[in-house]
Structures are given as structure tokens and as C-alpha cells.
Amino acid sequence: MKRILVTLFAFLLVMTSLVSCNSTQAPASLPQTPKTTQSAPPTSTAVPTSSTVPPTSTVPPATNNGEEAWGSGPTAANTPYDMDFSAVAEYMWDELEEFDPEKYRAWRAEFDDWGDYSKSSDKRDFRDCNLYTFFKDFNITKQQALDEMEEFRQKHTAYLIKNEKVEVVFSDMSEEEIYLYFASPSSVTVGKYAYPAEFFLKNTFEQYKLHGISIEAIEEKLPLLVGVYPGNYGKGIETIIKHLAEYKESEGVLEYSATPFEGKEHVTAAYLCEIGSEKWADEGITKEMIEDNLFDLLYTCETAYQMRQIVDGADLWCSW
């Protein structure tokens, strides 16, 4: 029996269906968090200190469902898992008696389109279209995979997948442990499934609840979630913070402070932006302190640009 030659781990979950992503758009009737404008300058001692003080400006809703903020193609923002894991064999050099391209295409058709978190179809979750399920469903052995990848590497030096990753897929780890091993660091995980930053940008808090994502899980990954935002003056950051605030408000736990640093009542988000990150150390403010109080700081920023300044100054930017 001939061996399967895995000639190309094509970005199935990226190439074939990013365009057809069926993200859930935020309904216009979502309750808005009451907010008032606080006009005192950042250095003023009149800055409110209560944990229930409203932020200084209303965060506007996302436009075009946030799509203009992210662009297209695989990024840290929209990739739930390591791209080597989220890619499967697209073409076959040899054919086995029990395997042919038509069978492969039929297998691919079993899965939802890339980025479809709606749970509205009978198809398999798009995140299950990966190396693990590919090897399992087609009964490919570890030795077959390793041998054919080595042969392919000799012909195509740009092939990047490492044997170590294949070893993980065929290890004694449970299915959930394997999925979590390959989950993107900036994604929030529930069970074996990962949710990247784009999910939180394009979906409402009702969808977060539907997928079993807790407020605590989002806050734990918040520095990384906002850190994948690539630009546009912080509009993506603004939208994620807005959705998280709505989630907290719906649960009756929306508490925040305009002055989150104990003993530093003059240090607000606006003040940090005014003095610049190079002077934060003079105020005794560290990156860790920014991360610990990130929601408070971003939620009380006066503009989306200030949000970006905070994330940039704390060096939270991340890539995949």
C-alpha cells in the first residue's frame, strides 16, 4: 500500500472561507452602560475615586461589525489555534485504495465555514477541521505522517511544521489536552475550543454566554486580547471593552475606578497618556500594574486613541 504524501498543509480554515464568515452582529437594542462626562484635567485632585464613577465618555458602537479594524487573512486576532494544527492536507501526491481526493473534499464539506461560531448548522465545528481529526479520520499512523513529511521537506525546504508537533498529535494526551496545547496564547478557551480576539470583537456578550465564556475567563486573557489589535487608533480595543462592560453590567458586576492605583489618586488613564509611557516609572507605575488594572484604565479612557496609548505603553502588543 502506498503512503500518503502530505504535500501541502494548506490553510483550509483561512483560504476557503474567511470571506464567508457568518459572525453574529451586535443587535442595536443592546442596553448601554450609563456614562457621564468628567471634565476635570488629568492632573486635578478632583478626579473621582469611587469604584462606581462613570467613565469620561461614551464608547461608540462598532461600525461594520468591526471588520474594517482587522482586515483579512490569518492573524493573531482571528486564529484560534497554531496554524500548523489548523491546517490539513489539501493535495495528495499518491492515492491509496481507501483514499482519494473526492473522499477528502467530502470530509472537508462536513465542517462549518471558517469563523462560524453560530452553532446554527448540523455541520462539525470548523475548529475540529485540524491535523488531529485528519489523522484520526483517515487512519494515518504517526510513522506514515513523519516519513511523508520528511520526504516532502527534502523537496520543499520552506515547509515549516516540526516533527515535535506531529508527536504531540499522536501522543497519549487526551483530545482536549491536544487542542489546548495548540490553542493560540491570546485565545480564551472553553473545554477544547479556543475563541480568538476577533470573536469578542464581532459578537455580543449574549454570544459569550451562549458559548459558556465567563467574565473571569475574558479578564484573564484581556491583556492578550486587546494586544492583538493591529491599529486604527484603538477601535478594536474599544469595541472589546464595550462588550465586556455590557457583559459585566448584565451580571450586575460592572465596577471600575478612574483612579485604580492605591495612593496615586492623580494617576488616571488620561494622565498616563498625557505624561507618556517613558515617565510612568517616575510615578511608580509598572507594566504589571497596568495589566492588573487594565479594564479600569481602558474603560475610563477618554478616547480610543488613549486606549491604544495605554496598550502600546504597556507593551502589550502581540503577534502569532
Tab-separated table of C-alpha atoms in Angstrom:
chain	number	residue	atom	x	y	z
A	1	MET	CA	0.000	0.000	0.000
A	2	LYS	CA	1.348	3.329	-0.993
A	3	ARG	CA	1.968	6.002	1.585
A	4	ILE	CA	0.109	9.255	1.828
A	5	LEU	CA	2.253	12.178	0.803
A	6	VAL	CA	1.167	15.239	2.696
A	7	THR	CA	2.358	17.716	0.076
A	8	LEU	CA	0.726	20.828	1.398
A	9	PHE	CA	-0.744	21.657	4.776
A	10	ALA	CA	-2.931	24.323	3.118
A	11	PHE	CA	-4.588	26.902	5.273
A	12	LEU	CA	-8.006	25.387	4.840
A	13	LEU	CA	-9.525	27.339	7.658
A	14	VAL	CA	-8.195	30.555	6.136
A	15	MET	CA	-8.096	30.218	2.365
A	16	THR	CA	-11.501	28.728	1.640
A	17	SER	CA	-13.903	30.541	3.889
A	18	LEU	CA	-12.705	33.714	5.600
A	19	VAL	CA	-14.863	35.571	3.100
A	20	SER	CA	-17.913	33.549	4.054
A	21	CYS	CA	-17.564	34.062	7.791
A	22	ASN	CA	-21.022	34.189	9.397
A	23	SER	CA	-20.254	36.199	12.531
A	24	THR	CA	-23.112	37.325	14.725
A	25	GLN	CA	-23.731	41.039	14.515
A	26	ALA	CA	-24.479	43.011	17.684
A	27	PRO	CA	-28.184	43.876	17.914
A	28	ALA	CA	-28.963	47.574	18.009
A	29	SER	CA	-31.144	47.117	21.087
A	30	LEU	CA	-28.350	46.173	23.489
A	31	PRO	CA	-28.537	48.105	26.764
A	32	GLN	CA	-25.911	50.811	27.006
A	33	THR	CA	-23.940	51.485	30.162
A	34	PRO	CA	-24.896	54.888	31.613
A	35	LYS	CA	-21.947	57.252	31.416
A	36	THR	CA	-21.292	60.901	32.145
A	37	THR	CA	-18.588	63.299	31.091
A	38	GLN	CA	-15.957	64.186	33.666
A	39	SER	CA	-14.243	67.408	32.674
A	40	ALA	CA	-11.528	67.794	35.318
A	41	PRO	CA	-7.988	67.776	33.872
A	42	PRO	CA	-5.974	64.573	34.377
A	43	THR	CA	-3.724	66.184	36.977
A	44	SER	CA	-6.586	67.597	39.033
A	45	THR	CA	-7.236	66.232	42.517
A	46	ALA	CA	-10.935	66.497	41.643
A	47	VAL	CA	-10.768	63.236	39.665
A	48	PRO	CA	-13.410	60.925	41.220
A	49	THR	CA	-12.083	57.896	43.082
A	50	SER	CA	-15.233	55.837	43.632
A	51	SER	CA	-15.348	52.404	42.024
A	52	THR	CA	-18.743	53.329	40.561
A	53	VAL	CA	-17.738	56.568	38.835
A	54	PRO	CA	-18.813	56.516	35.164
A	55	PRO	CA	-16.114	56.848	32.504
A	56	THR	CA	-15.440	60.185	30.862
A	57	SER	CA	-17.049	59.462	27.511
A	58	THR	CA	-19.479	57.121	25.843
A	59	VAL	CA	-17.801	54.331	23.878
A	60	PRO	CA	-19.421	54.328	20.418
A	61	PRO	CA	-20.635	51.046	18.918
A	62	ALA	CA	-18.531	49.190	16.395
A	63	THR	CA	-19.078	50.101	12.756
A	64	ASN	CA	-19.253	47.477	10.016
A	65	ASN	CA	-19.153	44.930	12.833
A	66	GLY	CA	-15.508	45.779	13.405
A	67	GLU	CA	-14.339	44.209	10.151
A	68	GLU	CA	-12.514	47.312	8.992
A	69	ALA	CA	-10.289	47.035	12.055
A	70	TRP	CA	-8.917	43.604	11.255
A	71	GLY	CA	-8.620	43.249	7.517
A	72	SER	CA	-8.436	39.724	6.129
A	73	GLY	CA	-6.175	36.708	6.227
A	74	PRO	CA	-4.763	34.773	9.182
A	75	THR	CA	-3.699	36.958	12.101
A	76	ALA	CA	-3.312	36.659	15.853
A	77	ALA	CA	-6.762	38.238	16.052
A	78	ASN	CA	-8.706	35.581	14.165
A	79	THR	CA	-6.699	32.358	14.603
A	80	PRO	CA	-7.916	30.114	17.459
A	81	TYR	CA	-5.057	27.613	17.129
A	82	ASP	CA	-1.499	27.225	15.922
A	83	MET	CA	-1.721	27.421	12.130
A	84	ASP	CA	0.066	24.094	11.682
A	85	PHE	CA	-2.676	22.479	13.750
A	86	SER	CA	-5.467	24.327	11.946
A	87	ALA	CA	-4.329	23.177	8.514
A	88	VAL	CA	-4.855	19.884	6.782
A	89	ALA	CA	-3.605	18.066	3.697
A	90	GLU	CA	-5.027	19.818	0.650
A	91	TYR	CA	-3.481	17.747	-2.108
A	92	MET	CA	-2.337	14.150	-2.318
A	93	TRP	CA	0.624	13.059	-4.399
A	94	ASP	CA	-0.175	9.362	-4.073
A	95	GLU	CA	-3.578	7.780	-3.715
A	96	LEU	CA	-4.390	4.852	-1.505
A	97	GLU	CA	-7.024	2.313	-2.322
A	98	GLU	CA	-9.065	3.624	0.592
A	99	PHE	CA	-8.323	7.294	-0.019
A	100	ASP	CA	-8.869	9.699	-2.893
A	101	PRO	CA	-9.301	13.451	-3.411
A	102	GLU	CA	-13.069	13.170	-3.639
A	103	LYS	CA	-13.175	11.483	-0.269
A	104	TYR	CA	-11.065	14.295	1.140
A	105	ARG	CA	-13.300	17.007	-0.320
A	106	ALA	CA	-16.341	15.270	1.149
A	107	TRP	CA	-14.625	15.242	4.535
A	108	ARG	CA	-13.888	18.956	4.297
A	109	ALA	CA	-17.527	19.650	3.465
A	110	GLU	CA	-18.542	18.196	6.830
A	111	PHE	CA	-17.291	21.318	8.639
A	112	ASP	CA	-18.732	24.781	9.116
A	113	ASP	CA	-17.108	27.704	7.349
A	114	TRP	CA	-14.108	29.389	8.953
A	115	GLY	CA	-15.105	31.648	11.819
A	116	ASP	CA	-18.704	30.434	12.069
A	117	TYR	CA	-19.419	30.303	15.797
A	118	SER	CA	-23.187	30.477	15.393
A	119	LYS	CA	-23.916	26.814	16.190
A	120	SER	CA	-26.774	27.109	13.729
A	121	SER	CA	-25.976	24.140	11.485
A	122	ASP	CA	-25.625	20.390	11.773
A	123	LYS	CA	-22.059	20.525	10.467
A	124	ARG	CA	-18.983	19.849	12.559
A	125	ASP	CA	-17.335	22.805	14.262
A	126	PHE	CA	-14.773	24.415	11.953
A	127	ARG	CA	-12.186	24.196	14.748
A	128	ASP	CA	-12.392	20.401	14.533
A	129	CYS	CA	-11.002	20.510	10.994
A	130	ASN	CA	-7.373	20.080	12.017
A	131	LEU	CA	-4.407	17.710	11.988
A	132	TYR	CA	-5.720	15.674	14.885
A	133	THR	CA	-9.065	14.852	13.279
A	134	PHE	CA	-7.478	14.477	9.830
A	135	PHE	CA	-5.015	11.841	11.000
A	136	LYS	CA	-7.697	10.144	13.096
A	137	ASP	CA	-10.468	10.107	10.488
A	138	PHE	CA	-8.187	8.811	7.731
A	139	ASN	CA	-6.336	6.316	9.946
A	140	ILE	CA	-2.933	7.821	9.245
A	141	THR	CA	-0.249	6.481	11.554
A	142	LYS	CA	2.447	8.550	13.198
A	143	GLN	CA	5.171	6.811	11.210
A	144	GLN	CA	3.339	7.456	7.951
A	145	ALA	CA	2.991	11.129	8.821
A	146	LEU	CA	6.612	11.535	9.896
A	147	ASP	CA	8.006	9.653	6.905
A	148	GLU	CA	5.990	11.529	4.335
A	149	MET	CA	6.685	14.914	5.922
A	150	GLU	CA	10.401	14.217	5.892
A	151	GLU	CA	10.217	13.267	2.225
A	152	PHE	CA	8.274	16.418	1.480
A	153	ARG	CA	10.760	18.549	3.451
A	154	GLN	CA	13.587	17.365	1.216
A	155	LYS	CA	11.732	18.699	-1.818
A	156	HIS	CA	10.285	21.839	-0.280
A	157	THR	CA	12.613	23.496	2.215
A	158	ALA	CA	10.023	26.126	3.164
A	159	TYR	CA	7.815	23.514	4.802
A	160	LEU	CA	7.608	24.625	8.407
A	161	ILE	CA	5.759	22.052	10.501
A	162	LYS	CA	8.026	20.402	13.063
A	163	ASN	CA	8.111	16.743	13.995
A	164	GLU	CA	7.562	17.780	17.610
A	165	LYS	CA	4.065	18.976	16.725
A	166	VAL	CA	3.245	15.709	14.994
A	167	GLU	CA	4.474	13.870	18.074
A	168	VAL	CA	2.017	15.850	20.191
A	169	VAL	CA	-0.898	14.989	17.899
A	170	PHE	CA	-0.051	11.267	18.242
A	171	SER	CA	0.811	11.437	21.940
A	172	ASP	CA	-1.074	9.901	24.869
A	173	MET	CA	-2.573	13.280	25.694
A	174	SER	CA	-6.360	13.498	25.691
A	175	GLU	CA	-8.155	15.211	22.820
A	176	GLU	CA	-8.811	18.278	24.976
A	177	GLU	CA	-5.184	18.441	26.092
A	178	ILE	CA	-4.015	18.295	22.466
A	179	TYR	CA	-6.384	21.090	21.446
A	180	LEU	CA	-5.277	23.234	24.375
A	181	TYR	CA	-1.610	22.611	23.556
A	182	PHE	CA	-2.147	24.182	20.132
A	183	ALA	CA	-4.527	26.946	21.277
A	184	SER	CA	-3.394	30.475	20.466
A	185	PRO	CA	-1.976	32.157	23.614
A	186	SER	CA	-4.316	35.108	23.158
A	187	SER	CA	-7.444	32.961	22.787
A	188	VAL	CA	-9.933	32.255	25.555
A	189	THR	CA	-10.607	28.537	25.918
A	190	VAL	CA	-13.738	26.690	26.983
A	191	GLY	CA	-13.151	22.971	27.107
A	192	LYS	CA	-11.170	22.103	23.997
A	193	TYR	CA	-12.394	25.054	21.948
A	194	ALA	CA	-10.498	28.336	21.593
A	195	TYR	CA	-12.027	31.759	20.928
A	196	PRO	CA	-9.679	34.394	19.436
A	197	ALA	CA	-9.895	38.157	19.869
A	198	GLU	CA	-11.986	38.568	16.735
A	199	PHE	CA	-14.780	36.546	18.329
A	200	PHE	CA	-15.029	39.100	21.142
A	201	LEU	CA	-14.903	41.952	18.673
A	202	LYS	CA	-17.654	40.688	16.394
A	203	ASN	CA	-20.023	39.092	18.894
A	204	THR	CA	-22.125	40.407	21.749
A	205	PHE	CA	-21.998	39.345	25.365
A	206	GLU	CA	-25.094	37.192	24.764
A	207	GLN	CA	-22.970	35.114	22.410
A	208	TYR	CA	-20.221	34.934	25.031
A	209	LYS	CA	-22.760	33.437	27.435
A	210	LEU	CA	-24.126	31.066	24.796
A	211	HIS	CA	-20.657	29.610	24.340
A	212	GLY	CA	-20.069	29.283	28.075
A	213	ILE	CA	-17.412	32.012	28.249
A	214	SER	CA	-17.246	33.599	31.689
A	215	ILE	CA	-16.317	37.171	32.578
A	216	GLU	CA	-13.381	35.815	34.571
A	217	ALA	CA	-12.051	33.909	31.549
A	218	ILE	CA	-12.161	37.051	29.409
A	219	GLU	CA	-10.498	39.222	32.050
A	220	GLU	CA	-7.714	36.681	32.496
A	221	LYS	CA	-6.824	36.995	28.801
A	222	LEU	CA	-7.744	40.679	28.407
A	223	PRO	CA	-4.142	41.986	28.040
A	224	LEU	CA	-3.565	39.494	25.232
A	225	LEU	CA	-6.977	40.005	23.615
A	226	VAL	CA	-6.505	43.748	23.239
A	227	GLY	CA	-2.828	43.216	22.446
A	228	VAL	CA	-3.547	41.556	19.101
A	229	TYR	CA	-5.289	44.656	17.787
A	230	PRO	CA	-3.125	45.957	14.913
A	231	GLY	CA	-4.054	49.621	14.587
A	232	ASN	CA	-6.839	52.038	13.650
A	233	TYR	CA	-6.309	54.144	16.797
A	234	GLY	CA	-7.710	51.512	19.127
A	235	LYS	CA	-11.176	50.960	17.658
A	236	GLY	CA	-10.904	47.192	18.089
A	237	ILE	CA	-9.803	47.610	21.709
A	238	GLU	CA	-12.696	49.992	22.283
A	239	THR	CA	-15.249	47.503	20.977
A	240	ILE	CA	-13.963	44.576	23.051
A	241	ILE	CA	-14.007	46.715	26.203
A	242	LYS	CA	-17.535	47.891	25.396
A	243	HIS	CA	-18.772	44.325	25.024
A	244	LEU	CA	-17.073	43.235	28.245
A	245	ALA	CA	-18.636	46.183	30.097
A	246	GLU	CA	-22.080	45.225	28.789
A	247	TYR	CA	-21.485	41.658	29.935
A	248	LYS	CA	-20.500	42.865	33.402
A	249	GLU	CA	-23.481	45.199	33.563
A	250	SER	CA	-25.824	42.340	32.637
A	251	GLU	CA	-24.443	40.360	35.574
A	252	GLY	CA	-24.538	43.317	37.972
A	253	VAL	CA	-20.761	43.371	38.448
A	254	LEU	CA	-19.769	46.489	36.498
A	255	GLU	CA	-17.369	48.121	38.942
A	256	TYR	CA	-14.391	50.220	37.944
A	257	SER	CA	-12.287	53.100	39.141
A	258	ALA	CA	-10.995	56.158	37.322
A	259	THR	CA	-8.037	56.121	39.743
A	260	PRO	CA	-7.191	52.430	40.167
A	261	PHE	CA	-3.736	52.846	41.735
A	262	GLU	CA	-3.814	52.977	45.522
A	263	GLY	CA	-2.165	56.098	46.901
A	264	LYS	CA	-1.905	57.638	43.432
A	265	GLU	CA	-5.274	59.333	43.057
A	266	HIS	CA	-3.975	61.693	40.376
A	267	VAL	CA	-2.912	58.841	38.096
A	268	THR	CA	-5.759	58.303	35.644
A	269	ALA	CA	-5.711	56.814	32.161
A	270	ALA	CA	-5.729	60.313	30.688
A	271	TYR	CA	-2.835	61.352	32.916
A	272	LEU	CA	-0.754	58.346	31.861
A	273	CYS	CA	-1.348	59.261	28.242
A	274	GLU	CA	-0.505	62.910	28.913
A	275	ILE	CA	2.884	62.247	30.511
A	276	GLY	CA	3.833	59.437	28.129
A	277	SER	CA	4.926	55.896	28.922
A	278	GLU	CA	8.559	56.919	29.314
A	279	LYS	CA	7.571	58.741	32.529
A	280	TRP	CA	5.312	56.051	34.006
A	281	ALA	CA	8.195	54.672	36.044
A	282	ASP	CA	8.587	58.104	37.676
A	283	GLU	CA	5.068	57.633	39.032
A	284	GLY	CA	5.886	54.120	40.223
A	285	ILE	CA	3.678	52.550	37.541
A	286	THR	CA	4.870	49.244	36.106
A	287	LYS	CA	3.636	47.124	33.203
A	288	GLU	CA	2.317	44.589	35.698
A	289	MET	CA	0.267	47.288	37.435
A	290	ILE	CA	-1.188	48.325	34.075
A	291	GLU	CA	-2.173	44.727	33.325
A	292	ASP	CA	-3.719	44.255	36.776
A	293	ASN	CA	-5.918	47.323	36.290
A	294	LEU	CA	-6.350	47.120	32.535
A	295	PHE	CA	-10.136	47.076	32.372
A	296	ASP	CA	-10.435	50.113	34.651
A	297	LEU	CA	-7.850	52.029	32.633
A	298	LEU	CA	-9.238	51.198	29.204
A	299	TYR	CA	-12.869	51.660	30.233
A	300	THR	CA	-12.180	55.123	31.633
A	301	CYS	CA	-10.066	56.312	28.699
A	302	GLU	CA	-11.469	59.435	27.085
A	303	THR	CA	-10.789	58.321	23.506
A	304	ALA	CA	-9.969	55.194	21.539
A	305	TYR	CA	-6.576	56.699	20.803
A	306	GLN	CA	-5.843	56.833	24.539
A	307	MET	CA	-6.750	53.159	24.736
A	308	ARG	CA	-4.136	52.413	22.145
A	309	GLN	CA	-1.602	54.554	24.009
A	310	ILE	CA	-2.172	52.515	27.173
A	311	VAL	CA	-1.793	49.189	25.362
A	312	ASP	CA	1.224	50.457	23.434
A	313	GLY	CA	2.886	51.954	26.503
A	314	ALA	CA	2.472	48.728	28.472
A	315	ASP	CA	3.986	46.821	25.542
A	316	LEU	CA	1.009	44.511	25.278
A	317	TRP	CA	1.143	44.106	21.509
A	318	CYS	CA	1.461	40.518	20.460
A	319	SER	CA	1.651	38.600	17.227
A	320	TRP	CA	1.026	35.000	16.394
